[in-house]
Amino acid sequence: MAVEPSRKSLVSRQGKRPVAGAKRRAATNPVVEPEILRARRGRPLQIAEPERRQKLLDAAESVFVEQGYSASSMDDIARRAGMSKKTLYRLFDTKGALFSAVIAGRRAVLNAMVEAEACTGAETADEVLRRFLVKIAHFVLAPRQASIYRLVIAESRRAPELASAFYQEGPSKARVMLTEWLRVQNERGLLRVPDAAAAASMLISMVIADPQ
């Protein structure tokens, strides 16, 4: 007498249900969706906003110096930073704004250099002034800053906004710092500087020639 196969055996042979062994293998070796696999392997870690901003500024400075301001694009800068153009435009809406931020970042370095050596009681006003101007000279002549300065001069006719941004965020801010310091020294009677602004302008121009 022929034995009719059980319903369970028929279903297993027809491939409609996995047999017990297949169930065990599926449990021990689950199929991972490609999206999950990519997330595990290649999803970038989130970085803080200040770090993201600095990465963009560093990339922008490199691209500007290498390609020139006019030839550089926001696409180039976003690609160099390894970020999306959407992120770049969220932080800097124009290329001009980005360049101004690059110059402001370099000025912050100068500010830190000057403030790191504050005036001590043992120093005369002449010594402080000399050191201030030497610090500015060293900063301006450093290769990184010199590259930006050459960029401004080379592009000033095609992109006059560069000279304006450089002046407002560079020499102008240094001149304001020196003007305030000279005013205080004049009030204290340590230096005789009737016109602090004019004196600061003359001294800064001896170190930094304003781009025309």
Coordinates of N, CA and C in Angstrom, one line a residue:
M1 N 0.9 -1.2 0.0 CA 0.0 0.0 0.0 C 0.9 1.2 0.0
A2 N 0.6 2.2 -0.9 CA 1.4 3.4 -1.0 C 1.0 4.3 0.2
V3 N 2.1 4.9 0.8 CA 1.9 5.8 1.9 C 1.8 7.2 1.4
E4 N 0.8 7.9 1.7 CA 0.6 9.3 1.2 C 1.5 10.2 2.1
P5 N 2.4 10.9 1.4 CA 3.3 11.8 2.1 C 2.5 12.8 2.9
S6 N 3.1 13.2 4.0 CA 2.4 14.2 4.9 C 2.4 15.5 4.3
R7 N 1.5 16.3 4.7 CA 1.3 17.7 4.2 C 2.6 18.5 4.4
K8 N 3.3 18.3 5.6 CA 4.5 19.0 5.9 C 5.6 18.7 4.9
S9 N 5.7 17.4 4.6 CA 6.8 17.0 3.6 C 6.6 17.6 2.3
L10 N 5.3 17.6 1.8 CA 5.0 18.1 0.5 C 5.4 19.6 0.4
V11 N 5.0 20.3 1.4 CA 5.2 21.8 1.4 C 6.7 22.0 1.4
S12 N 7.5 21.2 2.2 CA 8.9 21.4 2.3 C 9.6 21.1 0.9
R13 N 9.1 20.0 0.2 CA 9.8 19.7 -1.1 C 9.4 20.7 -2.2
Q14 N 8.2 21.3 -2.1 CA 7.8 22.3 -3.1 C 8.4 23.7 -2.8
G15 N 9.1 23.9 -1.7 CA 9.8 25.1 -1.5 C 9.0 26.2 -0.9
K16 N 7.8 25.9 -0.5 CA 6.9 27.0 0.0 C 7.2 27.3 1.5
R17 N 7.8 26.4 2.2 CA 8.2 26.7 3.6 C 9.6 26.1 3.8
P18 N 10.5 26.8 4.6 CA 11.8 26.2 4.8 C 11.7 25.1 5.8
V19 N 12.5 24.1 5.6 CA 12.6 23.0 6.6 C 13.3 23.5 7.8
A20 N 13.3 22.6 8.8 CA 13.8 23.0 10.1 C 15.2 23.4 10.0
G21 N 16.0 22.7 9.2 CA 17.5 23.0 9.1 C 17.7 24.4 8.5
A22 N 16.8 24.7 7.5 CA 16.9 26.0 6.8 C 16.6 27.1 7.7
K23 N 15.6 26.8 8.6 CA 15.2 27.9 9.6 C 16.4 28.2 10.5
R24 N 17.1 27.1 10.9 CA 18.2 27.3 11.8 C 19.3 28.1 11.1
R25 N 19.6 27.8 9.8 CA 20.6 28.5 9.1 C 20.2 30.0 8.9
A26 N 19.0 30.3 8.7 CA 18.5 31.6 8.5 C 18.7 32.4 9.8
A27 N 18.4 31.7 10.9 CA 18.5 32.4 12.2 C 20.0 32.8 12.5
T28 N 20.9 31.9 12.2 CA 22.3 32.1 12.5 C 23.0 33.0 11.5
N29 N 22.5 33.1 10.3 CA 23.1 33.9 9.2 C 22.0 34.8 8.6
P30 N 21.5 35.7 9.3 CA 20.4 36.6 8.8 C 20.9 37.4 7.6
V31 N 20.0 37.6 6.7 CA 20.3 38.5 5.5 C 20.3 39.9 6.0
V32 N 21.3 40.6 5.6 CA 21.4 42.1 6.0 C 21.1 42.9 4.8
E33 N 20.2 43.8 5.0 CA 19.9 44.7 3.9 C 21.1 45.6 3.5
P34 N 21.2 45.9 2.2 CA 22.3 46.7 1.8 C 22.4 48.1 2.5
E35 N 21.3 48.7 2.7 CA 21.3 50.0 3.4 C 21.9 49.9 4.8
I36 N 21.5 48.8 5.5 CA 22.0 48.6 6.9 C 23.5 48.3 6.8
L37 N 23.9 47.5 5.8 CA 25.3 47.2 5.7 C 26.1 48.5 5.4
R38 N 25.6 49.4 4.5 CA 26.3 50.6 4.3 C 26.4 51.5 5.5
A39 N 25.3 51.5 6.3 CA 25.3 52.3 7.5 C 26.4 51.8 8.5
R40 N 26.5 50.5 8.6 CA 27.5 49.9 9.5 C 28.9 50.2 9.0
R41 N 29.2 50.1 7.7 CA 30.5 50.3 7.2 C 31.0 51.7 6.9
G42 N 30.1 52.5 6.3 CA 30.6 53.7 5.8 C 29.9 55.0 6.2
R43 N 28.9 54.9 7.1 CA 28.2 56.1 7.5 C 29.2 57.0 8.3
P44 N 29.4 58.3 7.9 CA 30.3 59.2 8.6 C 29.8 59.6 10.0
L45 N 30.7 59.8 10.9 CA 30.4 60.2 12.2 C 29.9 61.7 12.2
Q46 N 29.0 62.0 13.0 CA 28.5 63.4 13.0 C 29.6 64.2 13.7
I47 N 29.9 65.4 13.1 CA 30.9 66.3 13.7 C 30.2 67.6 14.2
A48 N 30.8 68.2 15.2 CA 30.2 69.4 15.7 C 30.3 70.5 14.7
E49 N 29.3 71.5 14.9 CA 29.2 72.6 14.0 C 30.5 73.4 13.8
P50 N 31.2 73.8 14.9 CA 32.4 74.5 14.8 C 33.5 73.8 14.0
E51 N 33.6 72.5 14.2 CA 34.5 71.7 13.4 C 34.1 71.6 12.0
R52 N 32.9 71.5 11.7 CA 32.4 71.5 10.3 C 32.7 72.8 9.6
R53 N 32.5 73.9 10.3 CA 32.8 75.2 9.8 C 34.3 75.4 9.5
Q54 N 35.1 74.9 10.4 CA 36.6 75.0 10.2 C 37.1 74.2 9.1
K55 N 36.5 73.0 8.9 CA 36.9 72.2 7.7 C 36.5 72.9 6.4
L56 N 35.4 73.6 6.4 CA 35.0 74.3 5.2 C 36.0 75.5 4.9
L57 N 36.4 76.2 6.0 CA 37.3 77.3 5.9 C 38.6 76.9 5.4
D58 N 39.1 75.8 5.9 CA 40.4 75.2 5.5 C 40.4 74.8 4.0
A59 N 39.3 74.2 3.7 CA 39.2 73.7 2.3 C 39.1 75.0 1.3
A60 N 38.3 76.0 1.8 CA 38.2 77.2 0.9 C 39.5 77.9 0.7
E61 N 40.3 78.0 1.8 CA 41.6 78.7 1.7 C 42.5 77.9 0.7
S62 N 42.5 76.6 0.8 CA 43.4 75.8 -0.1 C 42.9 76.0 -1.5
V63 N 41.6 75.9 -1.8 CA 41.1 76.0 -3.1 C 41.4 77.4 -3.7
F64 N 41.1 78.5 -2.9 CA 41.3 79.8 -3.4 C 42.8 80.1 -3.7
V65 N 43.7 79.6 -2.9 CA 45.1 79.8 -3.2 C 45.6 79.0 -4.4
E66 N 45.1 77.8 -4.5 CA 45.5 76.9 -5.6 C 45.0 77.3 -7.0
Q67 N 43.7 77.7 -7.0 CA 43.0 77.9 -8.3 C 42.7 79.4 -8.6
G68 N 42.9 80.2 -7.5 CA 42.5 81.6 -7.7 C 41.0 81.8 -7.3
Y69 N 40.7 83.0 -6.9 CA 39.3 83.2 -6.4 C 38.3 83.1 -7.5
S70 N 38.6 83.7 -8.6 CA 37.6 83.7 -9.7 C 37.3 82.3 -10.3
A71 N 38.4 81.5 -10.4 CA 38.3 80.2 -11.0 C 37.7 79.2 -10.0
S72 N 37.7 79.5 -8.7 CA 37.2 78.6 -7.7 C 35.6 78.6 -7.7
S73 N 35.1 77.4 -7.4 CA 33.6 77.4 -7.3 C 33.2 76.8 -5.9
M74 N 32.0 77.0 -5.5 CA 31.5 76.4 -4.3 C 31.5 74.9 -4.4
D75 N 31.3 74.4 -5.6 CA 31.4 72.9 -5.8 C 32.8 72.4 -5.4
D76 N 33.8 73.1 -5.9 CA 35.2 72.7 -5.6 C 35.5 72.7 -4.1
I77 N 35.0 73.7 -3.4 CA 35.2 73.8 -2.0 C 34.5 72.7 -1.2
A78 N 33.2 72.5 -1.5 CA 32.5 71.4 -0.9 C 33.1 70.1 -1.1
R79 N 33.6 69.8 -2.3 CA 34.2 68.6 -2.6 C 35.5 68.4 -1.8
R80 N 36.3 69.5 -1.8 CA 37.6 69.4 -1.0 C 37.3 69.2 0.5
A81 N 36.3 69.7 1.0 CA 36.0 69.5 2.4 C 35.3 68.2 2.7
G82 N 34.8 67.5 1.6 CA 34.1 66.3 1.8 C 32.7 66.4 2.3
M83 N 32.1 67.6 2.0 CA 30.8 67.8 2.5 C 29.8 68.2 1.3
S84 N 28.6 68.2 1.6 CA 27.6 68.6 0.5 C 27.6 70.1 0.3
K85 N 27.1 70.4 -0.9 CA 27.0 71.9 -1.2 C 25.9 72.5 -0.4
K86 N 24.9 71.7 0.0 CA 23.8 72.2 0.9 C 24.4 72.6 2.2
T87 N 25.3 71.9 2.8 CA 25.9 72.2 4.1 C 26.7 73.5 3.9
L88 N 27.5 73.6 2.8 CA 28.3 74.8 2.6 C 27.4 76.0 2.5
Y89 N 26.3 76.0 1.7 CA 25.5 77.2 1.5 C 24.7 77.5 2.8
R90 N 24.5 76.5 3.6 CA 23.8 76.8 4.9 C 24.7 77.6 5.8
L91 N 26.0 77.5 5.7 CA 26.9 78.2 6.6 C 27.4 79.5 5.9
F92 N 27.6 79.5 4.6 CA 28.1 80.6 3.9 C 27.3 80.7 2.6
D93 N 26.5 81.8 2.5 CA 25.5 81.9 1.4 C 26.2 82.3 0.1
T94 N 27.4 82.9 0.1 CA 28.1 83.4 -1.1 C 29.5 83.0 -1.0
K95 N 30.2 83.1 -2.1 CA 31.7 82.8 -2.2 C 32.4 84.0 -1.5
G96 N 31.8 85.2 -1.6 CA 32.4 86.4 -1.0 C 32.4 86.3 0.5
A97 N 31.2 85.8 1.0 CA 31.1 85.6 2.5 C 32.1 84.6 3.0
L98 N 32.3 83.5 2.2 CA 33.2 82.5 2.6 C 34.6 83.0 2.6
F99 N 35.0 83.9 1.6 CA 36.3 84.4 1.6 C 36.5 85.4 2.8
S100 N 35.5 86.2 3.2 CA 35.6 87.0 4.3 C 35.8 86.2 5.6
A101 N 35.1 85.1 5.7 CA 35.3 84.2 6.9 C 36.7 83.7 6.9
V102 N 37.3 83.4 5.8 CA 38.7 82.9 5.8 C 39.6 83.9 6.3
I103 N 39.4 85.2 5.9 CA 40.3 86.3 6.3 C 40.1 86.5 7.8
A104 N 38.8 86.5 8.3 CA 38.5 86.7 9.7 C 39.2 85.6 10.5
G105 N 39.2 84.4 10.0 CA 39.9 83.3 10.7 C 41.3 83.5 10.9
R106 N 42.0 84.1 9.8 CA 43.4 84.4 9.9 C 43.6 85.5 10.9
R107 N 42.8 86.5 10.9 CA 42.9 87.6 11.9 C 42.8 87.1 13.3
A108 N 41.9 86.1 13.5 CA 41.8 85.6 14.9 C 43.1 85.0 15.3
V109 N 43.9 84.4 14.4 CA 45.2 83.8 14.7 C 46.1 85.0 15.2
L110 N 46.1 86.1 14.4 CA 46.9 87.2 14.8 C 46.5 87.8 16.2
N111 N 45.2 87.9 16.4 CA 44.7 88.3 17.7 C 45.3 87.5 18.9
A112 N 45.2 86.2 18.6 CA 45.7 85.2 19.7 C 47.2 85.4 19.9
M113 N 48.0 85.6 18.8 CA 49.4 85.8 18.9 C 49.7 87.1 19.7
V114 N 49.0 88.2 19.5 CA 49.3 89.4 20.2 C 48.8 89.3 21.6
E115 N 47.6 88.8 21.9 CA 47.1 88.7 23.2 C 47.9 87.7 24.1
A116 N 48.6 86.8 23.5 CA 49.4 85.8 24.2 C 50.5 86.4 24.9
E117 N 51.0 87.6 24.5 CA 52.1 88.3 25.1 C 51.6 89.6 25.6
A118 N 50.8 89.7 26.6 CA 50.2 90.9 27.1 C 51.3 91.7 27.7
C119 N 51.1 93.0 27.8 CA 52.1 93.9 28.4 C 52.3 93.6 29.9
T120 N 53.5 93.5 30.3 CA 53.8 93.3 31.7 C 54.3 94.6 32.3
G121 N 54.3 94.6 33.7 CA 54.8 95.8 34.3 C 56.2 96.2 34.1
A122 N 57.0 95.2 33.7 CA 58.4 95.5 33.5 C 58.7 96.1 32.1
E123 N 57.7 96.1 31.2 CA 58.0 96.6 29.9 C 57.6 98.1 29.7
T124 N 58.3 98.8 28.9 CA 57.9 100.1 28.5 C 56.9 100.1 27.4
A125 N 56.2 101.2 27.2 CA 55.3 101.3 26.1 C 56.0 101.1 24.8
D126 N 57.2 101.7 24.6 CA 58.0 101.5 23.4 C 58.2 100.0 23.1
E127 N 58.5 99.3 24.1 CA 58.8 97.8 23.9 C 57.6 97.1 23.5
V128 N 56.4 97.4 24.1 CA 55.2 96.8 23.7 C 54.8 97.1 22.3
L129 N 55.0 98.4 21.9 CA 54.6 98.8 20.5 C 55.5 98.1 19.5
R130 N 56.8 98.0 19.8 CA 57.7 97.3 18.9 C 57.4 95.8 18.8
R131 N 57.0 95.2 19.9 CA 56.7 93.8 19.8 C 55.4 93.6 19.0
F132 N 54.4 94.5 19.2 CA 53.1 94.4 18.5 C 53.4 94.4 17.0
L133 N 54.2 95.4 16.5 CA 54.5 95.6 15.1 C 55.3 94.4 14.6
V134 N 56.2 93.9 15.4 CA 57.0 92.7 14.9 C 56.1 91.5 14.8
K135 N 55.1 91.3 15.7 CA 54.2 90.2 15.6 C 53.4 90.3 14.3
I136 N 52.9 91.5 14.0 CA 52.2 91.7 12.7 C 53.0 91.4 11.5
A137 N 54.3 91.9 11.5 CA 55.2 91.6 10.4 C 55.4 90.1 10.2
H138 N 55.7 89.4 11.3 CA 55.9 88.0 11.2 C 54.7 87.3 10.6
F139 N 53.5 87.7 11.1 CA 52.3 87.1 10.6 C 52.0 87.3 9.1
V140 N 52.3 88.6 8.7 CA 52.0 88.9 7.3 C 53.0 88.2 6.4
L141 N 54.3 88.0 6.8 CA 55.3 87.4 6.0 C 55.3 85.9 6.1
A142 N 54.4 85.3 6.9 CA 54.3 83.9 7.0 C 53.8 83.3 5.6
P143 N 54.3 82.2 5.2 CA 53.9 81.7 3.8 C 52.4 81.6 3.6
R144 N 51.7 81.1 4.6 CA 50.2 81.0 4.5 C 49.5 82.3 4.3
Q145 N 49.9 83.3 5.1 CA 49.3 84.6 4.9 C 49.7 85.3 3.7
A146 N 51.0 85.1 3.3 CA 51.5 85.7 2.1 C 50.8 85.2 0.9
S147 N 50.4 84.0 0.9 CA 49.6 83.4 -0.2 C 48.3 84.1 -0.4
I148 N 47.6 84.3 0.7 CA 46.3 85.0 0.6 C 46.5 86.4 0.1
Y149 N 47.6 87.1 0.6 CA 47.8 88.5 0.2 C 48.1 88.6 -1.3
R150 N 48.9 87.6 -1.8 CA 49.2 87.6 -3.3 C 47.9 87.3 -4.0
L151 N 47.0 86.5 -3.5 CA 45.7 86.2 -4.1 C 44.9 87.5 -4.2
V152 N 44.8 88.3 -3.2 CA 44.0 89.5 -3.2 C 44.6 90.5 -4.2
I153 N 45.9 90.6 -4.3 CA 46.5 91.5 -5.2 C 46.2 91.1 -6.7
A154 N 46.4 89.8 -6.9 CA 46.2 89.2 -8.3 C 44.7 89.3 -8.8
E155 N 43.8 89.2 -7.8 CA 42.4 89.1 -8.2 C 41.7 90.5 -8.0
S156 N 42.4 91.5 -7.5 CA 41.7 92.7 -7.1 C 40.9 93.4 -8.2
R157 N 41.4 93.3 -9.5 CA 40.7 93.9 -10.6 C 39.5 93.1 -11.0
R158 N 39.6 91.8 -11.1 CA 38.5 90.9 -11.5 C 37.5 90.8 -10.4
A159 N 37.9 90.8 -9.1 CA 37.0 90.7 -8.0 C 37.4 91.7 -6.9
P160 N 36.9 93.0 -7.1 CA 37.3 94.0 -6.2 C 36.8 93.8 -4.8
E161 N 35.7 92.9 -4.6 CA 35.2 92.6 -3.3 C 36.2 91.9 -2.4
L162 N 37.2 91.3 -3.1 CA 38.3 90.6 -2.3 C 39.1 91.6 -1.5
A163 N 39.5 92.7 -2.2 CA 40.3 93.7 -1.5 C 39.5 94.3 -0.4
S164 N 38.2 94.5 -0.6 CA 37.4 95.1 0.5 C 37.3 94.2 1.7
A165 N 37.1 92.9 1.4 CA 37.0 91.9 2.5 C 38.3 91.8 3.2
F166 N 39.4 91.8 2.5 CA 40.7 91.6 3.1 C 41.0 92.8 4.0
Y167 N 40.7 94.0 3.5 CA 40.9 95.2 4.3 C 40.0 95.3 5.5
Q168 N 38.8 94.9 5.4 CA 37.9 95.0 6.5 C 38.2 94.0 7.6
E169 N 38.6 92.8 7.2 CA 38.8 91.7 8.2 C 40.3 91.6 8.5
G170 N 41.2 92.3 7.8 CA 42.6 92.2 8.1 C 43.2 93.5 8.6
P171 N 43.8 94.3 7.7 CA 44.5 95.5 8.2 C 43.6 96.4 9.0
S172 N 42.3 96.5 8.6 CA 41.4 97.4 9.3 C 41.2 97.0 10.8
K173 N 41.1 95.7 11.1 CA 40.9 95.3 12.4 C 42.2 95.4 13.2
A174 N 43.3 95.2 12.6 CA 44.6 95.4 13.3 C 44.8 96.9 13.6
R175 N 44.4 97.7 12.7 CA 44.5 99.2 13.0 C 43.6 99.6 14.1
V176 N 42.4 99.0 14.2 CA 41.5 99.4 15.4 C 42.2 98.9 16.7
M177 N 42.8 97.8 16.7 CA 43.4 97.3 17.9 C 44.5 98.2 18.4
L178 N 45.4 98.6 17.4 CA 46.5 99.5 17.7 C 46.0 100.9 18.1
T179 N 45.0 101.4 17.4 CA 44.4 102.7 17.7 C 44.0 102.8 19.2
E180 N 43.3 101.8 19.6 CA 42.8 101.7 21.0 C 44.0 101.7 22.0
W181 N 44.9 100.9 21.7 CA 46.1 100.8 22.6 C 46.8 102.1 22.7
L182 N 47.1 102.8 21.5 CA 47.7 104.0 21.5 C 46.9 105.1 22.3
R183 N 45.6 105.0 22.2 CA 44.8 106.0 22.9 C 44.9 105.8 24.4
V184 N 45.0 104.6 24.9 CA 45.1 104.3 26.3 C 46.5 104.8 26.8
Q185 N 47.5 104.5 26.0 CA 48.9 105.0 26.4 C 49.0 106.5 26.5
N186 N 48.3 107.2 25.6 CA 48.3 108.6 25.6 C 47.6 109.2 26.8
E187 N 46.5 108.5 27.2 CA 45.7 108.9 28.4 C 46.5 108.7 29.7
R188 N 47.3 107.7 29.7 CA 48.2 107.4 30.8 C 49.5 108.2 30.9
G189 N 49.7 108.9 29.8 CA 50.9 109.7 29.8 C 52.2 108.9 29.4
L190 N 52.0 107.7 29.0 CA 53.2 106.8 28.7 C 53.7 107.1 27.3
L191 N 52.9 107.5 26.4 CA 53.2 107.9 25.0 C 52.5 109.2 24.7
R192 N 53.1 110.0 23.9 CA 52.4 111.2 23.4 C 51.9 111.0 22.0
V193 N 50.6 110.7 22.0 CA 49.9 110.4 20.7 C 48.6 111.2 20.6
P194 N 48.7 112.4 20.1 CA 47.5 113.3 20.1 C 46.4 112.6 19.2
D195 N 46.8 112.1 18.0 CA 45.9 111.5 17.1 C 46.2 110.0 17.0
A196 N 45.5 109.2 17.8 CA 45.9 107.8 17.9 C 45.5 107.1 16.5
A197 N 44.4 107.5 15.9 CA 44.0 106.8 14.7 C 45.0 107.1 13.6
A198 N 45.5 108.3 13.4 CA 46.4 108.6 12.4 C 47.7 107.9 12.6
A199 N 48.2 107.9 13.9 CA 49.4 107.2 14.2 C 49.3 105.7 13.9
A200 N 48.2 105.1 14.3 CA 48.0 103.7 14.0 C 48.0 103.4 12.5
S201 N 47.3 104.2 11.8 CA 47.3 104.0 10.3 C 48.7 104.1 9.7
M202 N 49.5 105.0 10.2 CA 50.9 105.2 9.6 C 51.7 103.9 10.0
L203 N 51.6 103.5 11.3 CA 52.4 102.4 11.7 C 52.0 101.1 11.0
I204 N 50.7 100.8 10.9 CA 50.2 99.6 10.2 C 50.6 99.6 8.7
S205 N 50.6 100.8 8.1 CA 50.9 100.9 6.7 C 52.4 100.6 6.5
M206 N 53.2 100.8 7.5 CA 54.6 100.5 7.4 C 54.9 99.0 7.3
V207 N 53.9 98.3 7.9 CA 54.0 96.8 7.9 C 53.1 96.1 6.8
I208 N 51.9 96.6 6.6 CA 51.0 96.1 5.7 C 50.6 97.1 4.7
A209 N 51.0 96.9 3.4 CA 50.6 97.9 2.4 C 49.2 97.5 2.0
D210 N 48.3 98.5 2.0 CA 46.9 98.3 1.7 C 46.8 98.0 0.2
P211 N 46.0 96.9 -0.2 CA 45.9 96.6 -1.6 C 45.0 97.7 -2.3
Q212 N 45.5 98.1 -3.4 CA 44.8 99.2 -4.2 C 43.7 98.5 -5.1

